[in-house]
XYZ file of C-alpha atoms in Angstrom:
615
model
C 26.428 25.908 3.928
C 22.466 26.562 3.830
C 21.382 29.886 5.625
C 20.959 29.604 8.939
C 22.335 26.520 9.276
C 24.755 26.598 12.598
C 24.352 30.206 12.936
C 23.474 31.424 16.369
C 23.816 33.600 18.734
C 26.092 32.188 22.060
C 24.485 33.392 25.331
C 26.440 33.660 28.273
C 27.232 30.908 30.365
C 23.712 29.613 31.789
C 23.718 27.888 35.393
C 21.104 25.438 35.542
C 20.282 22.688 38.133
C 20.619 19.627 36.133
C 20.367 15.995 37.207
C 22.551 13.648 35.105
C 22.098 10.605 34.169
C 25.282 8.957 33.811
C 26.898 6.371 31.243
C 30.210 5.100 30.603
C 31.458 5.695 27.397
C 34.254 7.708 26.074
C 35.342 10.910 26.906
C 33.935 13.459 23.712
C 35.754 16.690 23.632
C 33.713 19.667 25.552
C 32.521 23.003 24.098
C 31.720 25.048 27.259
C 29.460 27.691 25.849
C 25.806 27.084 25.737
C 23.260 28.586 22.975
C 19.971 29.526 23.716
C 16.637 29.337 21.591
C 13.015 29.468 22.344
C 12.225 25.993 21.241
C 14.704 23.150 20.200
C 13.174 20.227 18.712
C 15.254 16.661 18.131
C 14.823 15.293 14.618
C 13.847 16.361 11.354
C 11.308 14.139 9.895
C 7.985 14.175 9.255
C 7.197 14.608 13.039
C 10.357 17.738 13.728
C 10.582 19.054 10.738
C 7.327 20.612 9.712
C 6.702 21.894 13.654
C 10.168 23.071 13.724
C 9.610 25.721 10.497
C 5.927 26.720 11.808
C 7.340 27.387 15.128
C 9.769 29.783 13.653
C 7.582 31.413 10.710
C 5.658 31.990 13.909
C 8.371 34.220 15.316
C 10.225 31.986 17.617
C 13.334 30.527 17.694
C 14.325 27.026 16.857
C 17.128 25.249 16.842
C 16.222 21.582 15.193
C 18.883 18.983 16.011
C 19.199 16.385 13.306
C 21.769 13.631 13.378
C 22.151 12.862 9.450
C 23.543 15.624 7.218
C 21.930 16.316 3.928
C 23.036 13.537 1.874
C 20.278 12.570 -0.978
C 19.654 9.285 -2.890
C 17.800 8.570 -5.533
C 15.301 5.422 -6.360
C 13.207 3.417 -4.680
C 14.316 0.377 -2.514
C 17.614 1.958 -2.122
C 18.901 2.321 1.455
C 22.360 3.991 0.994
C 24.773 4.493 4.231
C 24.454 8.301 3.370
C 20.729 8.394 3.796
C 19.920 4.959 6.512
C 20.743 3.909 10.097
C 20.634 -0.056 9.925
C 18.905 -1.468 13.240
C 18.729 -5.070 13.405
C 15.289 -5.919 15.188
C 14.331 -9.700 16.403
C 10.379 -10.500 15.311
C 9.768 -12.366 18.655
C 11.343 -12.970 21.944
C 14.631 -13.976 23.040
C 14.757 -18.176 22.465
C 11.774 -18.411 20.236
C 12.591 -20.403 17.374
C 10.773 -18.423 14.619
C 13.254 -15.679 15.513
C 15.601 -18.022 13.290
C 12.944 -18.728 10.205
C 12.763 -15.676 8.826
C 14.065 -16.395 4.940
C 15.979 -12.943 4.652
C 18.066 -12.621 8.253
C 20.912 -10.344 8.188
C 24.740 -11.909 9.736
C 28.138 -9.776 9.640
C 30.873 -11.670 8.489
C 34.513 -12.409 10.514
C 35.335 -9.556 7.406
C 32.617 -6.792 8.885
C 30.336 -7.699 5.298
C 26.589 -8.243 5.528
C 24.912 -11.275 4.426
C 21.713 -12.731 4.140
C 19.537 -15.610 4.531
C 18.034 -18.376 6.777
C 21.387 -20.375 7.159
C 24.548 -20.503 5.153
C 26.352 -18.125 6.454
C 30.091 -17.754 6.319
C 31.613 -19.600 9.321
C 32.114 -17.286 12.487
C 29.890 -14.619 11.148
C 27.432 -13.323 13.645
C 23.579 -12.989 13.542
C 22.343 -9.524 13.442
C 18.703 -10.340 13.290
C 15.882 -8.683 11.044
C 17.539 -5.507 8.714
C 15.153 -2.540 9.668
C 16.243 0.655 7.822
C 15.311 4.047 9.405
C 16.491 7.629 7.897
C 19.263 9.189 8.844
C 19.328 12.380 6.968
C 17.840 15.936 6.670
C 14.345 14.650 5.952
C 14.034 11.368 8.182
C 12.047 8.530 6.766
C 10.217 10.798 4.624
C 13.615 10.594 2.408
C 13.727 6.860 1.445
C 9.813 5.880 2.165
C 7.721 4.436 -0.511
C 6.042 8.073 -0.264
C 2.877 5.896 0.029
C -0.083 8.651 1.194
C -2.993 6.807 2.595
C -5.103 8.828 5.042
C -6.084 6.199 8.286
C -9.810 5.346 9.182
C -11.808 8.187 10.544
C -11.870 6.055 13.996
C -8.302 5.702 14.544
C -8.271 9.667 14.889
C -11.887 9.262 16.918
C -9.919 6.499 18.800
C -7.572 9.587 20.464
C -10.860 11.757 21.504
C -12.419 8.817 22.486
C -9.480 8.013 24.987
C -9.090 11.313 26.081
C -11.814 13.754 25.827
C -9.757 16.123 23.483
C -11.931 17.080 20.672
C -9.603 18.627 18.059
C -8.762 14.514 17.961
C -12.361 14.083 15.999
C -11.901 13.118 12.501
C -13.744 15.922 11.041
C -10.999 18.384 12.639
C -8.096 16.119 11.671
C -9.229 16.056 8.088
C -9.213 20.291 7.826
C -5.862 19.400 9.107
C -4.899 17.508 6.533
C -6.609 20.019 3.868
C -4.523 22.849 5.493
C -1.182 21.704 4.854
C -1.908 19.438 1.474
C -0.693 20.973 -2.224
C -2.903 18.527 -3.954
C -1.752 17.489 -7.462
C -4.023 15.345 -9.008
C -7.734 16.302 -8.201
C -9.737 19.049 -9.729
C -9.184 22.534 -7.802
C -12.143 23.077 -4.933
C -12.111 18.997 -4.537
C -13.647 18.769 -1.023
C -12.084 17.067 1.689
C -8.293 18.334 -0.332
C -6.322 21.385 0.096
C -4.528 22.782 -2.644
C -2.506 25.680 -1.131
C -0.489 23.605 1.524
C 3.280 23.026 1.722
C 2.720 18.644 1.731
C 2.853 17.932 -2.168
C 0.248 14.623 -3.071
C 0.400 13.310 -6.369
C -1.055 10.247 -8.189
C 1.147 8.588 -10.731
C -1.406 6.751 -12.595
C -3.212 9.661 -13.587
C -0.624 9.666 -16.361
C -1.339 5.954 -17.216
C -2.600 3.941 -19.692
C -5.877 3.238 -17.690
C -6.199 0.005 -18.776
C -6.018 -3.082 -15.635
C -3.549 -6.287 -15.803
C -5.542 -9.844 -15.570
C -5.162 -9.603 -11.787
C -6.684 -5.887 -11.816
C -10.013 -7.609 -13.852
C -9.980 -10.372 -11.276
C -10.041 -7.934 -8.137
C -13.050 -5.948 -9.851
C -14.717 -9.134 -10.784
C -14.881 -10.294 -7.225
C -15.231 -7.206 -5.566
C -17.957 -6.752 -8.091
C -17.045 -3.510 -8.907
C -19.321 -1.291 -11.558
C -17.140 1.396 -12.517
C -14.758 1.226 -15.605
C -11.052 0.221 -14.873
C -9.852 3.376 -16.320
C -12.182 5.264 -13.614
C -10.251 2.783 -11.019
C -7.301 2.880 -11.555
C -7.768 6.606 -10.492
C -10.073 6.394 -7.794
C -9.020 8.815 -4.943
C -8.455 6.898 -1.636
C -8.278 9.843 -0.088
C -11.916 10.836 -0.592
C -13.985 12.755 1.052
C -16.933 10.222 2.293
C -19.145 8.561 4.985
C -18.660 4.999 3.444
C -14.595 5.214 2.247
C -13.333 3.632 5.343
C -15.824 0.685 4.409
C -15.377 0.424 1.021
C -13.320 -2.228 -0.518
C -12.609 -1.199 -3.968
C -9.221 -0.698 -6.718
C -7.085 2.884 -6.216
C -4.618 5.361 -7.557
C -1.654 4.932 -5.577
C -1.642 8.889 -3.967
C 2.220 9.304 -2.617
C 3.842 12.746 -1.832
C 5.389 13.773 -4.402
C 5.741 17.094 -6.676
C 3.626 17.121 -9.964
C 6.851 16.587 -11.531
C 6.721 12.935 -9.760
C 9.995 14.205 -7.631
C 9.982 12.955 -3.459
C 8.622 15.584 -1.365
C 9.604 15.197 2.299
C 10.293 17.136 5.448
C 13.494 17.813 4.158
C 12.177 20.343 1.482
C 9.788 22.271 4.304
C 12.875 22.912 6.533
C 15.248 23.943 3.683
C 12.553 25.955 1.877
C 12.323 28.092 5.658
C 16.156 28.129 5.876
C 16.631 29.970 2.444
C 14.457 33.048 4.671
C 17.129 34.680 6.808
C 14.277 36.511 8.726
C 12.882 33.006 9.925
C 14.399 32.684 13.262
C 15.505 29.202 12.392
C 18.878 26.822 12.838
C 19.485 23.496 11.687
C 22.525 22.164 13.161
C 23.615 18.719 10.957
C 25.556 16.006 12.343
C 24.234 16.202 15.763
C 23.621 12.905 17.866
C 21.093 14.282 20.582
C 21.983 12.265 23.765
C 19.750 13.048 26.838
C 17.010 16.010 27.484
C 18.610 18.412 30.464
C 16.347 18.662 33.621
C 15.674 21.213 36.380
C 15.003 19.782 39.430
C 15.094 22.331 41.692
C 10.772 22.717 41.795
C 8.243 20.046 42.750
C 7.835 19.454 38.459
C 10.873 18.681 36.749
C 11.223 21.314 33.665
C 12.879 20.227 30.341
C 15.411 23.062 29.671
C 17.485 22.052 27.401
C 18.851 18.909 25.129
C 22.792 17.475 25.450
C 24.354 15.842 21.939
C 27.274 15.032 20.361
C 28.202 16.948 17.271
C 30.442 14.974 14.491
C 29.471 13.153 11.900
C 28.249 9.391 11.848
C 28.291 8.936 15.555
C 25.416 5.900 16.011
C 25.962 2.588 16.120
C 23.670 1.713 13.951
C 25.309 4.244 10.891
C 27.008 1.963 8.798
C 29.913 4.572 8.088
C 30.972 5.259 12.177
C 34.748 4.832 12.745
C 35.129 2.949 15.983
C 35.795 5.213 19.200
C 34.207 8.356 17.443
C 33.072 10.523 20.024
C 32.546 14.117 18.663
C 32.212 16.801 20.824
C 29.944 17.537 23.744
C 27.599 20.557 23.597
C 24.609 21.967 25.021
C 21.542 24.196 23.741
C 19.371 25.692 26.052
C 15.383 25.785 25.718
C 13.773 28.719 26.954
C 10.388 27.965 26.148
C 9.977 23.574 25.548
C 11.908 20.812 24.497
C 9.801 18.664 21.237
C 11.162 15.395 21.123
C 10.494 13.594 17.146
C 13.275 11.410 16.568
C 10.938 8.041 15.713
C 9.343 5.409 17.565
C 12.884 3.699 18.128
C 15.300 6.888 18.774
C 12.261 8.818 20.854
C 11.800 6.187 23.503
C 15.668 5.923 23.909
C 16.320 9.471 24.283
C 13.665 9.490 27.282
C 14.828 6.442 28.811
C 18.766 8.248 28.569
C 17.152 11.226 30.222
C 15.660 9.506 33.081
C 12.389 9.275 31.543
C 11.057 5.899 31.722
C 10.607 2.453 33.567
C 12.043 3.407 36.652
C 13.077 -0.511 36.533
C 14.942 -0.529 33.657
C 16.555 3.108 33.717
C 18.388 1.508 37.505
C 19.638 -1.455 35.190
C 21.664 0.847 33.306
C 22.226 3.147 37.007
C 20.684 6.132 34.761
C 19.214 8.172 37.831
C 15.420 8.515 37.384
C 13.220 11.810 36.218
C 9.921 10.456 36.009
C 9.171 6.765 35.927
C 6.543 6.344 32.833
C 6.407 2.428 32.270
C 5.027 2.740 28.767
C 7.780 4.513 27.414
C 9.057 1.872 24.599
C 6.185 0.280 25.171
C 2.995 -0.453 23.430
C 4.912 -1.244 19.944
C 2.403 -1.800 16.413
C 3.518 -1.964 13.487
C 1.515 -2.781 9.798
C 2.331 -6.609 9.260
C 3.427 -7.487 5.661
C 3.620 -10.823 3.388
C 3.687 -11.250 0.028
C 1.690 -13.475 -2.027
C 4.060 -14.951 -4.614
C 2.597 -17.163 -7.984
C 4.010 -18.414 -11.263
C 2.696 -17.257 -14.484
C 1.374 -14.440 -16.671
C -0.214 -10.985 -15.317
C -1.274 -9.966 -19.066
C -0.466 -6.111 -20.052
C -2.080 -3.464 -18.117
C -1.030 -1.648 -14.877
C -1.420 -3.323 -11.805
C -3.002 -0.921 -9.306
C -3.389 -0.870 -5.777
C -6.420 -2.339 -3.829
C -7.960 -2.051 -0.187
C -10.537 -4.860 0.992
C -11.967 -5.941 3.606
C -11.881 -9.650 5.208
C -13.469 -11.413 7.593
C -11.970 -10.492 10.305
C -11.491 -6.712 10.276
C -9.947 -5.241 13.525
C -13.021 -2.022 13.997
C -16.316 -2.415 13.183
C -16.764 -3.160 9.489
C -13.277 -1.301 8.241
C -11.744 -2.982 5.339
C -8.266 -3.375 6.615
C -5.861 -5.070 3.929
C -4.031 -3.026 1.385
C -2.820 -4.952 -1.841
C 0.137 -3.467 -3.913
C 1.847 -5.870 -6.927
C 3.042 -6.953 -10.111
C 5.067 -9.380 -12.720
C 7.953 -9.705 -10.781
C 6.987 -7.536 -7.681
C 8.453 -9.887 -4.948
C 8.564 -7.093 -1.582
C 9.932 -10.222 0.665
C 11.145 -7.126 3.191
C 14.377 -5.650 3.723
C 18.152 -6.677 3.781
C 21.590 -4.207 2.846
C 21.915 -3.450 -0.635
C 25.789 -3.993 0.134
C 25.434 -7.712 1.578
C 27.397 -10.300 -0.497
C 25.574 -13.491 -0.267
C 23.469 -15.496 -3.215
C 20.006 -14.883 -2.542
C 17.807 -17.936 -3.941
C 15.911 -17.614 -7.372
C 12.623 -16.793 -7.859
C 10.365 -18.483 -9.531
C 9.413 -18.904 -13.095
C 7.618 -15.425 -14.324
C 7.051 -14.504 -10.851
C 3.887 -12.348 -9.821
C 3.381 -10.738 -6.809
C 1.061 -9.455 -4.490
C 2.436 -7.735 -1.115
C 0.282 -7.349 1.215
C -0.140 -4.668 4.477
C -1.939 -5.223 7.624
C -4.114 -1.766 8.540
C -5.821 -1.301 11.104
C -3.025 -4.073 12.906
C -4.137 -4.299 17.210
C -1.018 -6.299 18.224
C 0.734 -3.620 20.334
C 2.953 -6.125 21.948
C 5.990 -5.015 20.958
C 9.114 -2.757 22.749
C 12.161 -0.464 22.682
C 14.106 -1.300 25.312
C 18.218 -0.160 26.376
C 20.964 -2.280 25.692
C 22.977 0.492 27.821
C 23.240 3.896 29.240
C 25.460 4.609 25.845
C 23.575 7.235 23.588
C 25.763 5.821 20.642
C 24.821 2.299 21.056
C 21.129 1.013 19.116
C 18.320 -0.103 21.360
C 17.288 -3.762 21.499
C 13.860 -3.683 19.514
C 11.603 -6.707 19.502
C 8.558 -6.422 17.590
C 6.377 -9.794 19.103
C 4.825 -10.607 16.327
C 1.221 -11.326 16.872
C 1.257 -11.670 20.234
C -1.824 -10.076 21.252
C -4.701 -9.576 18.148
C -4.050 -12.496 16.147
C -8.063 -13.496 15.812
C -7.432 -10.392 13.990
C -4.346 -9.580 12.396
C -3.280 -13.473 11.565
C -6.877 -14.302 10.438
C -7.100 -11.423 7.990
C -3.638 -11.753 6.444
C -4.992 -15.379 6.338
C -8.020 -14.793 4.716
C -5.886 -12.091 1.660
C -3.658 -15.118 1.203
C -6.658 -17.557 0.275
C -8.369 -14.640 -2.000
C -5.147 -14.180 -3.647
C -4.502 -17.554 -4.433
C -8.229 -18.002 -5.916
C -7.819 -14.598 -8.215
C -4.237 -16.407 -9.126
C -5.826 -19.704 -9.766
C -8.776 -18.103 -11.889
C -6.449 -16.563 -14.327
C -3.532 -19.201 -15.448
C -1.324 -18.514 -12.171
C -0.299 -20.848 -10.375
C 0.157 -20.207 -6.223
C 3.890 -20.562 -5.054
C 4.163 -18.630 -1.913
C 2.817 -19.377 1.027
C 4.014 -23.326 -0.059
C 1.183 -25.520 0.825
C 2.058 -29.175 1.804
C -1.749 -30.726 1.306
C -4.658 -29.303 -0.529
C -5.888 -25.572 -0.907
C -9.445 -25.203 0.107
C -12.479 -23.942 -1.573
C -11.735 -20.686 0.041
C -7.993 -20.777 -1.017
C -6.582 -21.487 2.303
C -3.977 -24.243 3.104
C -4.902 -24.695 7.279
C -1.645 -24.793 9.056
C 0.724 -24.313 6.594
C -0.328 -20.702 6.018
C -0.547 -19.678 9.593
C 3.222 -21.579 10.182
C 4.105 -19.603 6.984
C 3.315 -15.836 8.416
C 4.498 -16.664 11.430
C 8.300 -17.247 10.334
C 7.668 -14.601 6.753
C 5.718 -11.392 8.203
C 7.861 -8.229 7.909
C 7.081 -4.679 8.716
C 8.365 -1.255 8.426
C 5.895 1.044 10.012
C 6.469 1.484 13.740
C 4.617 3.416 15.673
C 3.408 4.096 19.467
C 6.031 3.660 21.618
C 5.382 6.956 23.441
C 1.711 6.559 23.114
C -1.065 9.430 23.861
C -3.514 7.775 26.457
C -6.216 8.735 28.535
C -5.371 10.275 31.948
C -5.827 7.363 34.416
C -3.912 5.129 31.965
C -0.555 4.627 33.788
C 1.482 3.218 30.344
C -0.006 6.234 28.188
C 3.499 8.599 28.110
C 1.662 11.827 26.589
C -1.699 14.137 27.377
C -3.230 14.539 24.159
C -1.253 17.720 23.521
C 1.839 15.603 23.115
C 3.165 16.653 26.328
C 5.533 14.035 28.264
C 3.263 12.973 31.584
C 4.966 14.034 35.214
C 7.039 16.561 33.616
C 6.933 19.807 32.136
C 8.717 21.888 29.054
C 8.808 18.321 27.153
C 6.414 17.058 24.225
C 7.182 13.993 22.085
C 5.681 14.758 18.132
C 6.216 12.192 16.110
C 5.006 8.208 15.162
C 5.788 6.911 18.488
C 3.347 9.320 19.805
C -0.168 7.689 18.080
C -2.654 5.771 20.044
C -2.943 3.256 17.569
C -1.293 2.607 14.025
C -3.192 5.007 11.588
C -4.147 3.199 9.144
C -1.822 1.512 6.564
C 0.430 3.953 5.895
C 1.847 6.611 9.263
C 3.895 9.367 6.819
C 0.436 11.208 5.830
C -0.633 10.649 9.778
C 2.647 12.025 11.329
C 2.708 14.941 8.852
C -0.644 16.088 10.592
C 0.121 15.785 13.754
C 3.537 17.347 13.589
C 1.033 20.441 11.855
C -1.680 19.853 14.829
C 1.046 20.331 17.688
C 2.027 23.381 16.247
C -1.132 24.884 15.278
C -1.949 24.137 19.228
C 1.818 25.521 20.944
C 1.145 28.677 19.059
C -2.360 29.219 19.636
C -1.379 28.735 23.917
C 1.379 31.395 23.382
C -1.567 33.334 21.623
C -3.705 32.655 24.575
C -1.123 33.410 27.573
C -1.463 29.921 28.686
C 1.892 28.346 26.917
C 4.652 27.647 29.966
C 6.345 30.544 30.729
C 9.574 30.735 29.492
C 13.136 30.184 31.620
């Protein structure tokens, strides 16, 4: 057992006015005695984790709730039940038919097997919907991510201050963020704009290649009409310091964080790194299903004072190792000081809604007694839309790098907003379980493949929503593709489809995916056909915003820009459901600084006298 790790000290019994929202489910057992810390924050991730550890290096105690245990996996692509919760999300409403296009849906089988594809399916299997893998481990997401480390636009961070007033949003402060807590890997020491002291390890793996471009590579530069020398591109920092990077459309280094050995680096190694320090007032307490925020009600502002959860191990629906009618046992931990919410932009919107947080509407569907009725909480959903570009024929030797460009129709001002990533036989079609049993069709002849990610996406149409007041059941999530932005968000995935296909066509390849029925056009574009093809093919695995920071007279904005939960008090959410907007391509880097900014500011008010005073 790591240090600290379910030690604590038991406080005598604490009467508190709660209000309880109820649910049916079954009985767990009870532990009566309830511990009590200064701080106890719900999930480990990127979001929990880091604020957790500077919270107690600051003094304080924490007690961080994490549902997973500490299982590790290796490789990328891998989604193992030790390490993944698999939700099942639908694309677009209830009864629209593209919900039933998508080429890689996910059924159970009459045996309780997953398997995959449009139709075919075993007879009496049912249809899950869209496999969306989350982590469920020590480390969150930030354990089985691509580790992909792409600092947003300057104006998405501009974009908070902008809605708010709160200047430590400005870009210029959210980049000495970022320097403050990066261990930079791959740039000369003193590089401006990079910190090299930090705990968040950045490296760049093609530092250590051949620096030499594929066919595709010389294409991109061609057209982009790029000057500098492939081997200079291939390393190009995207993380640059500059006035003119957010507008430049140009070949990278892949940056992802990672150790300079190439090892993952995630929130995981910050929290264990503090727990091996017995003088860090810090516990971690594993297999913990956090199932409704504790209230007091007794003033004229209800005050977060503690957090309920269920302690056992594999206890969500949506872990693919729960034994039916597992329960665990019911405890309690008191919060002295404030309750940080960070379980993700599906589990933090849930939790809210169980504690009485929420649509007053909805919560009375489910008779869950209401708190505060916040409208936008599982609201406001974005996510980075993704496609890939599929042809048939030969890349030539080289690496293929990564690329960010900008279309015609970018979503702020003159942004480029469309990141490429490929290769010979890089087909990223989205995600399905590595344990499902069915034939999935062949690819191609010498496949090459170009996978492409919406930044900068506006549709913010989608939701998190209760299926019931059970903690242990999944939410419904419904991501409504497109349904507001799509002179954006379809155009420009439209336009990346037609450049693709004239780089393909320019060097021996021919175009396979998106199929096209009649001619492509001068531009590359096939009309119709492409739109009808994104519409049924677009995937995504970046959530964010579902307990979105808005401006004050906003009534679907859940947070103040210092992350705390509107209408209450004691409560802040920390964590990718919390952004304005998606940041950018990539959230990890994003979340990793604001979990670092919310700390930085809940010690500085304790500093200051004006943190809430404690219970």
């Amino acid at each position: 057992m790591a240090p600290n790790t379910k030690k604590s000290v038991i406080s005598k019994m604490v009467s508190l006015a709660l209000l309880i929202a109820g649910f049916a489910v079954a009985a767990p057992a009870v532990e009566r005695q309830t511990a009590e810390y200064d701080y106890v924050v719900v999930g480990s991730g990127p979001g929990g984790g880091p604020l957790a550890v500077n919270l107690a290096k600051a003094g304080y105690s924490v007690f961080l709730i994490e549902a997973g245990d500490a299982s590790v996996a290796n490789g990328f692509g891998q989604y193992p039940p030790a390490l993944t919760w698999d939700f099942f999300v639908n694309h677009y409403p209830e009864g629209d038919p593209r919900n039933n296009q998508y080429s890689h849906l996910t059924w159970k089988t009459p045996e309780g097997r997953y398997w995959v594809g449009r139709t075919g399916a075993p007879a009496g299997s049912t249809l899950l919907g869209v496999y969306y893998p989350r982590g469920a481990t020590l480390g969150g997401s930030s354990m089985i991510n691509a580790m992909c480390t792409w600092l947003p636009s300057d104006s998405d961070w501009n974009y908070v201050y902008e809605l708010t007033g709160d200047a430590t949003w400005k870009a210029e402060n959210m980049r000495n963020i970022f320097t403050k807590i990066e261990h930079n890997n791959y740039m000369p020491k003193g590089t401006a704009g990079h910190g090299f002291d930090g705990f968040f390890q950045t490296s760049m793996g093609s530092m250590r290649g051949s620096g030499k471009g594929n066919k595709v590579m010389d294409a991109y530069a061609s057209d982009l009409k790029l000057t500098m020398p492939m081997s200079d591109l291939l390393k190009r920092d995207p993380n640059v310091l500059s006035a003119d990077r957010d507008t430049t459309s140009s070949i990278y280094g892949l940056v992802q964080h990672q150790y300079s050995t190439g090892g993952r680096y995630s929130s995981r190694d910050y929290v264990q790194d503090a727990q091996k320090n017995t003088s860090i007032p810090l516990t971690v307490s594993l297999n913990s299903l956090a199932t409704r925020v504790l209230f007091d009600t007794t003033g004229s502002t209800p005050r977060a004072t503690g957090v309920e959860y269920l302690e056992g191990k594999s206890l969500y629906a949506a872990d693919n190792r729960r034994t039916a009618g597992a329960t665990g046992t019911k405890k309690t931990v008191t919060a002295k000081r404030e309750v940080i919410v960070a379980g993700g932009t599906f589990n933090s919107p849930q939790l809210l809604m169980l504690s009485g947080v929420g649509p007053a509407d909805h919560l009375k569907q489910f008779n869950i007694s209401v708190i505060k009725d916040l409208p936008g909480v599982g609201q406001n959903m974005m996510d980075n839309q993704e496609m890939p570009i599929v042809g048939s024929g030969n890349g030539g030797t080289g690496e293929a790098g990564v690329a960010m460009i900008r279309t015609s129709h970018p979503a702020h001002g003159n942004e480029r907003d469309m990141f490429l990533m490929g290769g010979q036989g890089f087909l990223f079609r989205g995600f399905w379980p590595d344990n499902q049993i069915a034939r999935l069709p062949a690819d191609p002849p010498q496949p090459y493949g170009v996978s492409m990610v919406k930044g900068s996406s506006v549709n913010n149409k989608g939701w998190v929503k209760l299926r019931s007041a059970n903690p242990q059941d999944t939410p419904e999530i419904n991501f409504n593709h497109y349904a507001a932005g799509a002179e954006y968000d379809l155009e420009a995935m439209k336009d990346v489809i037609g450049w693709v296909r004239r780089i393909y066509t320019a060097i021996g390849i021919t175009p396979q995916e998106p199929p096209c029925s009649g001619t492509i056009d001068a531009n590359g574009k096939c009309g119709k056909d492409d739109e009808d093809w994104l519409h049924k093919q677009t995937f995504g695995h970046h959530p964010t915003s579902t307990n979105r920071i808005g401006a004050d007279n906003d009534t679907m904005a859940v947070l103040d820009s210092k992350f705390r939960v509107r209408g209450v008090a004691g409560l802040r959410v920390v964590d990718a459901s919390a952004f304005a907007r998606i940041p950018g391509v990539f959230p990890v880097v994003s979340t990793f600084m604001i979990s670092q900014k919310a700390s930085d500011e809940m010690i500085a008010e304790l500093k200051a006298g004006t943190a809430i005073k404690p219970l």
